[in-house]
């Protein structure tokens, strides 16, 4: 398969009733999609389809006519409803034959796990005659690669590669990385250079308006905005022919910095909490949280960063006012006159937490996560945060929309962002 | 839309370049697929496609001609590459008009979060004239439902419903459950009676072994096992023609109770933490956590249950040993001789937390979440938990496999389960 056409486009075809029934999440499509992107292969479609021979064969023909490559996962098992190899062979007009080497591998696999090979497994060694067999080091089902005539309106000579991989990620991923990826690197030219610009504190649409002119005018590099809960992210992608091509991403990053200033918390891969951890760790500072409405979520999130024990000493979850008073030293006056969701309460919580846990910095969060505002006249989504360190205390008020979970999640992000702004 | 055709088949169409590029995993398809199954609607395909107007419009036409229902997610945002509503309207041959009620909702959303509405958001209120608008309680993008003429070879009169939902799961899921699911229940013939049996403390395969005979022999009701992290769930589904058909689920539930005993924490919809909340609330008991490796996750998880403020007073996150000593009164001897991940430390943490926060019950968690066991000779995944109340203290040791996040998550479930077993 070396006199091979260049591979520019692909479709990912995942076979399995368990996917259609929603019993398992489709992590294979996600893995393959990001691999193809990194290879500079554009995939226009991912399709999940069940174990139905006719539907599957028709889908393979359709996908092959649209793309240079169709990557299939699943349906290579020994049971009667595993029909992907058969459907792909039919779609390519090929016959299945026993592939002796693969058959030996399956027999050895069963010897290795000290079991007898069920006869049904022999079926897994049936491959199209001219297929390249892909060895499965982690299971019984071999994969296969072969060319398929797939004429379309633009090109009656069009051919597509069919690559069949097993469904279990533990078998599919190593097979792809060891045997398929090197093949694909040989058979496509394009490469991509990407950079991520991560912002906090500005909404997706407001952010996009600030750089709309760039997004509209740019073709290479391209600029794509993505919004995730409470955060905003731009991906800049430059298509290159060779590694030594000039870097057109840097200059764009500089323009973004001018336009967004300190909304930008990271140019690169780090999440907000990783940026915050690195800042505190570099400065050798210790941290604690005093959490009311978030009830431990800020601490728990922060601890996702390995090594966080060097920075986070501990936290007080002061959900009930009695705890705010007795442990954090929030005064009765504040609780009675201002209420527990107030600027003053947040400030006393942070200061009290820093004193109690003896950390360089303490951050407090108190707000109304909803669904109701329990007796107060304050709106759901109102949250006060305070940051206390040796230089004093900052307080911040935010008004969040959304359900209980979102209010708490975004409050945590906001707490992390306060730390970043203080230290960056 | 009441003179509506019956909905038997569906396709799920997820729109977004971030899915095609493998930047986010497609949890929406998984959620919608299992919902459709529970409604007795068969889905033959899931398709992921990018933000390309022509390709998307053509795909909608194709899917609509094959199925009675096409559920679309994503591409309803305010930005210029959000084109799902436009593509669906074109596919159905409808014009977009400003939907005043939706426009007002978007304006109110921005008032609530004290931001000015960018003009680009107005676009989100443009819906087909005869569409049913779906209210978005957790974001700006309204959803929409409308009928689409989609003739095919078998039926030149064939029509399909198009249902458009926002991409973020936190917006899509409540919209589906509150507004779409009730609609679909009305418009498909098949009826199902389902019951969930929820277990904790037994693995999926071990659980399946115990009822394999039932699973294999049953056709109606069907028994389907699902495993979620650290938990195990069986769904029993009886297909019925009318509501007054005899209940064949109850007898099965009784057999499950015999075979699984107190592995079963719930027959119904409640999660483990909801069961625990109800038990504590009914008994008027207060709760606190002393968390080391979970660092606030138990408290934060518990607070997902609305009303939890009546039960959870607060918690101590004692990540550093200094906090364990100074706040929870863990002795130097225990920390030096036994280490912070020990039976004795867990016990002192729980007792100390109960004294400090003056709650009826306190539960402690201390363990090695990994990735490394930082200097100790103890294995990653070793976790000690203790429960202290007026009757004394229970300590429990567990050895967990999996990564840092899984060890922490399962530790939290185990803490909840200790409370359940003490009270149930």
PDB file of C-alpha atoms in Angstrom, chain B residues 163-387:
ATOM      1  CA  UNK B 163     -35.818  18.901  17.925  1.00  0.00           C
ATOM      2  CA  UNK B 164     -32.942  21.355  18.413  1.00  0.00           C
ATOM      3  CA  UNK B 165     -31.187  21.510  21.773  1.00  0.00           C
ATOM      4  CA  UNK B 166     -28.192  23.548  23.029  1.00  0.00           C
ATOM      5  CA  UNK B 167     -24.794  21.859  23.198  1.00  0.00           C
ATOM      6  CA  UNK B 168     -23.708  22.395  26.827  1.00  0.00           C
ATOM      7  CA  UNK B 169     -24.970  19.386  28.833  1.00  0.00           C
ATOM      8  CA  UNK B 170     -25.907  21.674  31.747  1.00  0.00           C
ATOM      9  CA  UNK B 171     -28.412  23.374  29.403  1.00  0.00           C
ATOM     10  CA  UNK B 172     -29.375  20.453  27.169  1.00  0.00           C
ATOM     11  CA  UNK B 173     -30.210  17.866  29.839  1.00  0.00           C
ATOM     12  CA  UNK B 174     -32.723  19.877  31.906  1.00  0.00           C
ATOM     13  CA  UNK B 175     -34.322  21.166  28.684  1.00  0.00           C
ATOM     14  CA  UNK B 176     -34.742  17.595  27.448  1.00  0.00           C
ATOM     15  CA  UNK B 177     -36.051  16.225  30.731  1.00  0.00           C
ATOM     16  CA  UNK B 178     -38.488  19.075  31.455  1.00  0.00           C
ATOM     17  CA  UNK B 179     -39.830  19.864  27.982  1.00  0.00           C
ATOM     18  CA  UNK B 180     -38.859  17.267  25.365  1.00  0.00           C
ATOM     19  CA  UNK B 181     -39.282  13.977  27.223  1.00  0.00           C
ATOM     20  CA  UNK B 182     -42.908  14.676  28.225  1.00  0.00           C
ATOM     21  CA  UNK B 183     -43.650  15.512  24.582  1.00  0.00           C
ATOM     22  CA  UNK B 184     -42.057  12.285  23.339  1.00  0.00           C
ATOM     23  CA  UNK B 185     -43.929  10.233  25.916  1.00  0.00           C
ATOM     24  CA  UNK B 186     -47.149  11.531  24.337  1.00  0.00           C
ATOM     25  CA  UNK B 187     -46.075  10.815  20.754  1.00  0.00           C
ATOM     26  CA  UNK B 188     -44.853   7.255  20.729  1.00  0.00           C
ATOM     27  CA  UNK B 189     -46.940   4.136  21.057  1.00  0.00           C
ATOM     28  CA  UNK B 190     -44.633   1.880  23.048  1.00  0.00           C
ATOM     29  CA  UNK B 191     -45.028   2.182  26.813  1.00  0.00           C
ATOM     30  CA  UNK B 192     -42.550   1.036  29.351  1.00  0.00           C
ATOM     31  CA  UNK B 193     -42.649   0.467  33.066  1.00  0.00           C
ATOM     32  CA  UNK B 194     -39.169   0.669  34.570  1.00  0.00           C
ATOM     33  CA  UNK B 195     -37.649   0.210  37.974  1.00  0.00           C
ATOM     34  CA  UNK B 196     -34.079   0.768  39.084  1.00  0.00           C
ATOM     35  CA  UNK B 197     -32.276  -1.358  41.634  1.00  0.00           C
ATOM     36  CA  UNK B 198     -29.176   0.397  42.953  1.00  0.00           C
ATOM     37  CA  UNK B 199     -26.342  -1.411  44.684  1.00  0.00           C
ATOM     38  CA  UNK B 200     -23.164  -0.358  46.376  1.00  0.00           C
ATOM     39  CA  UNK B 201     -20.227  -2.527  47.427  1.00  0.00           C
ATOM     40  CA  UNK B 202     -20.415  -5.233  44.760  1.00  0.00           C
ATOM     41  CA  UNK B 203     -18.713  -5.185  41.330  1.00  0.00           C
ATOM     42  CA  UNK B 204     -20.621  -5.297  38.051  1.00  0.00           C
ATOM     43  CA  UNK B 205     -19.549  -8.781  36.965  1.00  0.00           C
ATOM     44  CA  UNK B 206     -20.017 -10.287  40.416  1.00  0.00           C
ATOM     45  CA  UNK B 207     -23.489  -8.733  40.570  1.00  0.00           C
ATOM     46  CA  UNK B 208     -24.348  -9.955  37.088  1.00  0.00           C
ATOM     47  CA  UNK B 209     -23.261 -13.499  37.990  1.00  0.00           C
ATOM     48  CA  UNK B 210     -25.795 -13.582  40.827  1.00  0.00           C
ATOM     49  CA  UNK B 211     -28.745 -12.865  38.514  1.00  0.00           C
ATOM     50  CA  UNK B 212     -27.419 -14.249  35.220  1.00  0.00           C
ATOM     51  CA  UNK B 213     -30.170 -16.865  35.167  1.00  0.00           C
ATOM     52  CA  UNK B 214     -32.819 -14.133  35.379  1.00  0.00           C
ATOM     53  CA  UNK B 215     -31.153 -11.906  32.761  1.00  0.00           C
ATOM     54  CA  UNK B 216     -30.897 -14.813  30.304  1.00  0.00           C
ATOM     55  CA  UNK B 217     -34.418 -16.156  30.845  1.00  0.00           C
ATOM     56  CA  UNK B 218     -36.286 -12.826  30.885  1.00  0.00           C
ATOM     57  CA  UNK B 219     -37.631 -11.256  27.717  1.00  0.00           C
ATOM     58  CA  UNK B 220     -40.349  -9.108  29.264  1.00  0.00           C
ATOM     59  CA  UNK B 221     -39.488  -7.568  31.662  1.00  0.00           C
ATOM     60  CA  UNK B 222     -35.873  -7.196  30.519  1.00  0.00           C
ATOM     61  CA  UNK B 223     -33.057  -6.812  33.022  1.00  0.00           C
ATOM     62  CA  UNK B 224     -30.090  -4.618  32.050  1.00  0.00           C
ATOM     63  CA  UNK B 225     -27.058  -4.092  34.282  1.00  0.00           C
ATOM     64  CA  UNK B 226     -25.238  -0.765  34.215  1.00  0.00           C
ATOM     65  CA  UNK B 227     -22.004  -0.023  36.048  1.00  0.00           C
ATOM     66  CA  UNK B 228     -21.107   3.515  36.979  1.00  0.00           C
ATOM     67  CA  UNK B 229     -17.978   4.446  38.903  1.00  0.00           C
ATOM     68  CA  UNK B 230     -17.986   2.355  42.080  1.00  0.00           C
ATOM     69  CA  UNK B 231     -21.725   1.741  41.851  1.00  0.00           C
ATOM     70  CA  UNK B 232     -23.854  -0.876  40.175  1.00  0.00           C
ATOM     71  CA  UNK B 233     -27.339  -0.471  38.800  1.00  0.00           C
ATOM     72  CA  UNK B 234     -29.934  -2.783  37.305  1.00  0.00           C
ATOM     73  CA  UNK B 235     -32.718  -1.432  35.143  1.00  0.00           C
ATOM     74  CA  UNK B 236     -35.826  -3.626  34.902  1.00  0.00           C
ATOM     75  CA  UNK B 237     -38.058  -2.679  31.985  1.00  0.00           C
ATOM     76  CA  UNK B 238     -41.512  -4.080  31.293  1.00  0.00           C
ATOM     77  CA  UNK B 239     -43.010  -3.307  27.913  1.00  0.00           C
ATOM     78  CA  UNK B 240     -46.763  -2.773  28.334  1.00  0.00           C
ATOM     79  CA  UNK B 241     -49.676  -2.172  25.997  1.00  0.00           C
ATOM     80  CA  UNK B 242     -51.816  -0.413  28.595  1.00  0.00           C
ATOM     81  CA  UNK B 243     -51.294   1.093  32.044  1.00  0.00           C
ATOM     82  CA  UNK B 244     -53.564  -1.489  33.773  1.00  0.00           C
ATOM     83  CA  UNK B 245     -51.411  -4.432  32.648  1.00  0.00           C
ATOM     84  CA  UNK B 246     -50.192  -6.592  35.535  1.00  0.00           C
ATOM     85  CA  UNK B 247     -46.982  -5.539  37.247  1.00  0.00           C
ATOM     86  CA  UNK B 248     -44.315  -8.110  36.447  1.00  0.00           C
ATOM     87  CA  UNK B 249     -41.557  -5.970  37.946  1.00  0.00           C
ATOM     88  CA  UNK B 250     -42.431  -6.255  41.671  1.00  0.00           C
ATOM     89  CA  UNK B 251     -41.845 -10.039  41.879  1.00  0.00           C
ATOM     90  CA  UNK B 252     -38.430  -9.593  40.259  1.00  0.00           C
ATOM     91  CA  UNK B 253     -37.529  -6.838  42.737  1.00  0.00           C
ATOM     92  CA  UNK B 254     -38.281  -9.259  45.573  1.00  0.00           C
ATOM     93  CA  UNK B 255     -35.929 -11.864  44.085  1.00  0.00           C
ATOM     94  CA  UNK B 256     -33.197  -9.210  43.782  1.00  0.00           C
ATOM     95  CA  UNK B 257     -33.702  -8.282  47.443  1.00  0.00           C
ATOM     96  CA  UNK B 258     -33.263 -11.924  48.462  1.00  0.00           C
ATOM     97  CA  UNK B 259     -30.093 -12.310  46.426  1.00  0.00           C
ATOM     98  CA  UNK B 260     -28.368  -8.980  47.170  1.00  0.00           C
ATOM     99  CA  UNK B 261     -29.514  -8.126  50.698  1.00  0.00           C
ATOM    100  CA  UNK B 262     -28.119  -4.836  51.924  1.00  0.00           C
ATOM    101  CA  UNK B 263     -25.933  -4.297  48.869  1.00  0.00           C
ATOM    102  CA  UNK B 264     -29.157  -2.692  47.677  1.00  0.00           C
ATOM    103  CA  UNK B 265     -29.356   0.901  48.878  1.00  0.00           C
ATOM    104  CA  UNK B 266     -32.326   1.957  46.759  1.00  0.00           C
ATOM    105  CA  UNK B 267     -35.129   0.578  44.646  1.00  0.00           C
ATOM    106  CA  UNK B 268     -36.026   3.675  42.652  1.00  0.00           C
ATOM    107  CA  UNK B 269     -34.500   6.905  41.499  1.00  0.00           C
ATOM    108  CA  UNK B 270     -32.586   8.214  44.502  1.00  0.00           C
ATOM    109  CA  UNK B 271     -28.814   8.406  44.372  1.00  0.00           C
ATOM    110  CA  UNK B 272     -26.773   7.185  47.326  1.00  0.00           C
ATOM    111  CA  UNK B 273     -26.291  10.714  48.671  1.00  0.00           C
ATOM    112  CA  UNK B 274     -30.025  11.415  48.427  1.00  0.00           C
ATOM    113  CA  UNK B 275     -30.769   8.240  50.395  1.00  0.00           C
ATOM    114  CA  UNK B 276     -28.225   9.314  53.018  1.00  0.00           C
ATOM    115  CA  UNK B 277     -29.665  12.846  53.201  1.00  0.00           C
ATOM    116  CA  UNK B 278     -33.202  11.505  53.667  1.00  0.00           C
ATOM    117  CA  UNK B 279     -32.093   9.118  56.425  1.00  0.00           C
ATOM    118  CA  UNK B 280     -30.292  11.885  58.363  1.00  0.00           C
ATOM    119  CA  UNK B 281     -33.057  14.428  57.771  1.00  0.00           C
ATOM    120  CA  UNK B 282     -35.828  12.094  58.966  1.00  0.00           C
ATOM    121  CA  UNK B 283     -33.852  11.433  62.145  1.00  0.00           C
ATOM    122  CA  UNK B 284     -33.117  15.162  62.570  1.00  0.00           C
ATOM    123  CA  UNK B 285     -29.386  14.460  62.700  1.00  0.00           C
ATOM    124  CA  UNK B 286     -26.557  16.841  61.788  1.00  0.00           C
ATOM    125  CA  UNK B 287     -23.421  15.790  59.891  1.00  0.00           C
ATOM    126  CA  UNK B 288     -19.840  16.904  59.304  1.00  0.00           C
ATOM    127  CA  UNK B 289     -16.875  15.498  57.370  1.00  0.00           C
ATOM    128  CA  UNK B 290     -13.166  15.449  58.141  1.00  0.00           C
ATOM    129  CA  UNK B 291     -11.510  15.067  54.744  1.00  0.00           C
ATOM    130  CA  UNK B 292      -7.881  14.477  53.877  1.00  0.00           C
ATOM    131  CA  UNK B 293      -7.384  12.845  50.449  1.00  0.00           C
ATOM    132  CA  UNK B 294     -10.866  13.768  49.247  1.00  0.00           C
ATOM    133  CA  UNK B 295     -10.211  17.381  50.251  1.00  0.00           C
ATOM    134  CA  UNK B 296     -13.815  18.573  50.351  1.00  0.00           C
ATOM    135  CA  UNK B 297     -15.299  16.296  47.726  1.00  0.00           C
ATOM    136  CA  UNK B 298     -17.575  14.447  50.176  1.00  0.00           C
ATOM    137  CA  UNK B 299     -19.002  17.708  51.539  1.00  0.00           C
ATOM    138  CA  UNK B 300     -19.330  19.209  48.075  1.00  0.00           C
ATOM    139  CA  UNK B 301     -21.043  16.105  46.703  1.00  0.00           C
ATOM    140  CA  UNK B 302     -23.443  15.950  49.646  1.00  0.00           C
ATOM    141  CA  UNK B 303     -24.429  19.581  49.099  1.00  0.00           C
ATOM    142  CA  UNK B 304     -25.639  18.734  45.585  1.00  0.00           C
ATOM    143  CA  UNK B 305     -28.797  17.613  47.389  1.00  0.00           C
ATOM    144  CA  UNK B 306     -31.045  20.694  47.770  1.00  0.00           C
ATOM    145  CA  UNK B 307     -31.896  21.330  51.407  1.00  0.00           C
ATOM    146  CA  UNK B 308     -28.649  19.747  52.594  1.00  0.00           C
ATOM    147  CA  UNK B 309     -27.998  22.822  54.756  1.00  0.00           C
ATOM    148  CA  UNK B 310     -30.461  21.331  57.240  1.00  0.00           C
ATOM    149  CA  UNK B 311     -28.125  18.354  57.732  1.00  0.00           C
ATOM    150  CA  UNK B 312     -24.540  19.280  56.830  1.00  0.00           C
ATOM    151  CA  UNK B 313     -23.206  21.877  59.287  1.00  0.00           C
ATOM    152  CA  UNK B 314     -19.712  22.027  57.859  1.00  0.00           C
ATOM    153  CA  UNK B 315     -16.475  20.148  57.371  1.00  0.00           C
ATOM    154  CA  UNK B 316     -12.761  20.292  57.969  1.00  0.00           C
ATOM    155  CA  UNK B 317     -10.466  19.724  55.014  1.00  0.00           C
ATOM    156  CA  UNK B 318      -7.318  18.564  56.802  1.00  0.00           C
ATOM    157  CA  UNK B 319      -4.993  18.032  53.867  1.00  0.00           C
ATOM    158  CA  UNK B 320      -1.804  18.814  55.744  1.00  0.00           C
ATOM    159  CA  UNK B 321      -0.914  16.875  58.906  1.00  0.00           C
ATOM    160  CA  UNK B 322      -0.539  20.150  60.828  1.00  0.00           C
ATOM    161  CA  UNK B 323      -4.284  20.744  60.349  1.00  0.00           C
ATOM    162  CA  UNK B 324      -5.101  17.184  61.413  1.00  0.00           C
ATOM    163  CA  UNK B 325      -3.142  17.825  64.606  1.00  0.00           C
ATOM    164  CA  UNK B 326      -4.165  21.386  65.454  1.00  0.00           C
ATOM    165  CA  UNK B 327      -7.839  21.320  64.467  1.00  0.00           C
ATOM    166  CA  UNK B 328      -8.859  17.674  64.742  1.00  0.00           C
ATOM    167  CA  UNK B 329      -6.608  16.702  67.648  1.00  0.00           C
ATOM    168  CA  UNK B 330      -4.859  13.818  65.910  1.00  0.00           C
ATOM    169  CA  UNK B 331      -1.927  12.977  68.178  1.00  0.00           C
ATOM    170  CA  UNK B 332       1.751  13.304  67.169  1.00  0.00           C
ATOM    171  CA  UNK B 333       2.197   9.666  68.194  1.00  0.00           C
ATOM    172  CA  UNK B 334      -0.379   8.439  65.681  1.00  0.00           C
ATOM    173  CA  UNK B 335       0.984  10.650  62.891  1.00  0.00           C
ATOM    174  CA  UNK B 336       4.568   9.532  63.570  1.00  0.00           C
ATOM    175  CA  UNK B 337       4.038   5.865  64.459  1.00  0.00           C
ATOM    176  CA  UNK B 338       1.039   4.937  62.308  1.00  0.00           C
ATOM    177  CA  UNK B 339       1.097   7.691  59.702  1.00  0.00           C
ATOM    178  CA  UNK B 340      -1.754   9.877  58.491  1.00  0.00           C
ATOM    179  CA  UNK B 341      -3.147   7.027  56.397  1.00  0.00           C
ATOM    180  CA  UNK B 342      -4.042   4.667  59.241  1.00  0.00           C
ATOM    181  CA  UNK B 343      -6.975   3.241  61.159  1.00  0.00           C
ATOM    182  CA  UNK B 344      -5.991   5.276  64.223  1.00  0.00           C
ATOM    183  CA  UNK B 345      -5.691   8.567  62.341  1.00  0.00           C
ATOM    184  CA  UNK B 346      -9.091   8.099  60.674  1.00  0.00           C
ATOM    185  CA  UNK B 347     -10.655   7.391  64.074  1.00  0.00           C
ATOM    186  CA  UNK B 348      -9.129  10.460  65.737  1.00  0.00           C
ATOM    187  CA  UNK B 349     -10.110  12.635  62.757  1.00  0.00           C
ATOM    188  CA  UNK B 350     -13.777  11.603  63.001  1.00  0.00           C
ATOM    189  CA  UNK B 351     -13.965  11.999  66.778  1.00  0.00           C
ATOM    190  CA  UNK B 352     -12.104  15.305  66.664  1.00  0.00           C
ATOM    191  CA  UNK B 353     -14.320  16.643  63.896  1.00  0.00           C
ATOM    192  CA  UNK B 354     -17.504  15.679  65.761  1.00  0.00           C
ATOM    193  CA  UNK B 355     -16.261  17.473  68.882  1.00  0.00           C
ATOM    194  CA  UNK B 356     -15.085  20.571  67.013  1.00  0.00           C
ATOM    195  CA  UNK B 357     -18.163  21.061  64.820  1.00  0.00           C
ATOM    196  CA  UNK B 358     -20.613  19.692  67.420  1.00  0.00           C
ATOM    197  CA  UNK B 359     -22.548  17.514  64.986  1.00  0.00           C
ATOM    198  CA  UNK B 360     -24.457  14.309  65.761  1.00  0.00           C
ATOM    199  CA  UNK B 361     -22.289  12.407  63.284  1.00  0.00           C
ATOM    200  CA  UNK B 362     -18.873  12.947  61.747  1.00  0.00           C
ATOM    201  CA  UNK B 363     -17.213  10.915  58.992  1.00  0.00           C
ATOM    202  CA  UNK B 364     -13.499  11.024  58.185  1.00  0.00           C
ATOM    203  CA  UNK B 365     -11.593  10.026  55.045  1.00  0.00           C
ATOM    204  CA  UNK B 366      -7.817   9.660  54.820  1.00  0.00           C
ATOM    205  CA  UNK B 367      -5.981   7.772  52.088  1.00  0.00           C
ATOM    206  CA  UNK B 368      -3.430   7.723  49.304  1.00  0.00           C
ATOM    207  CA  UNK B 369      -5.065   8.976  46.104  1.00  0.00           C
ATOM    208  CA  UNK B 370      -1.846   8.815  44.118  1.00  0.00           C
ATOM    209  CA  UNK B 371      -0.367   9.178  41.540  1.00  0.00           C
ATOM    210  CA  UNK B 372       2.504   8.336  43.921  1.00  0.00           C
ATOM    211  CA  UNK B 373       2.505   7.309  47.582  1.00  0.00           C
ATOM    212  CA  UNK B 374       4.755  10.224  48.638  1.00  0.00           C
ATOM    213  CA  UNK B 375       7.409   8.591  50.821  1.00  0.00           C
ATOM    214  CA  UNK B 376       5.118   6.137  52.600  1.00  0.00           C
ATOM    215  CA  UNK B 377       5.485   2.415  52.002  1.00  0.00           C
ATOM    216  CA  UNK B 378       1.715   2.119  51.734  1.00  0.00           C
ATOM    217  CA  UNK B 379       0.018   1.340  48.422  1.00  0.00           C
ATOM    218  CA  UNK B 380      -1.797   3.917  46.297  1.00  0.00           C
ATOM    219  CA  UNK B 381      -5.534   3.351  46.718  1.00  0.00           C
ATOM    220  CA  UNK B 382      -5.363   2.493  50.443  1.00  0.00           C
ATOM    221  CA  UNK B 383      -8.071   4.521  52.219  1.00  0.00           C
ATOM    222  CA  UNK B 384      -9.297   4.546  55.831  1.00  0.00           C
ATOM    223  CA  UNK B 385     -12.684   5.937  56.791  1.00  0.00           C
ATOM    224  CA  UNK B 386     -14.225   6.396  60.224  1.00  0.00           C
ATOM    225  CA  UNK B 387     -17.752   7.206  61.350  1.00  0.00           C
TER     226      UNK B 387
END
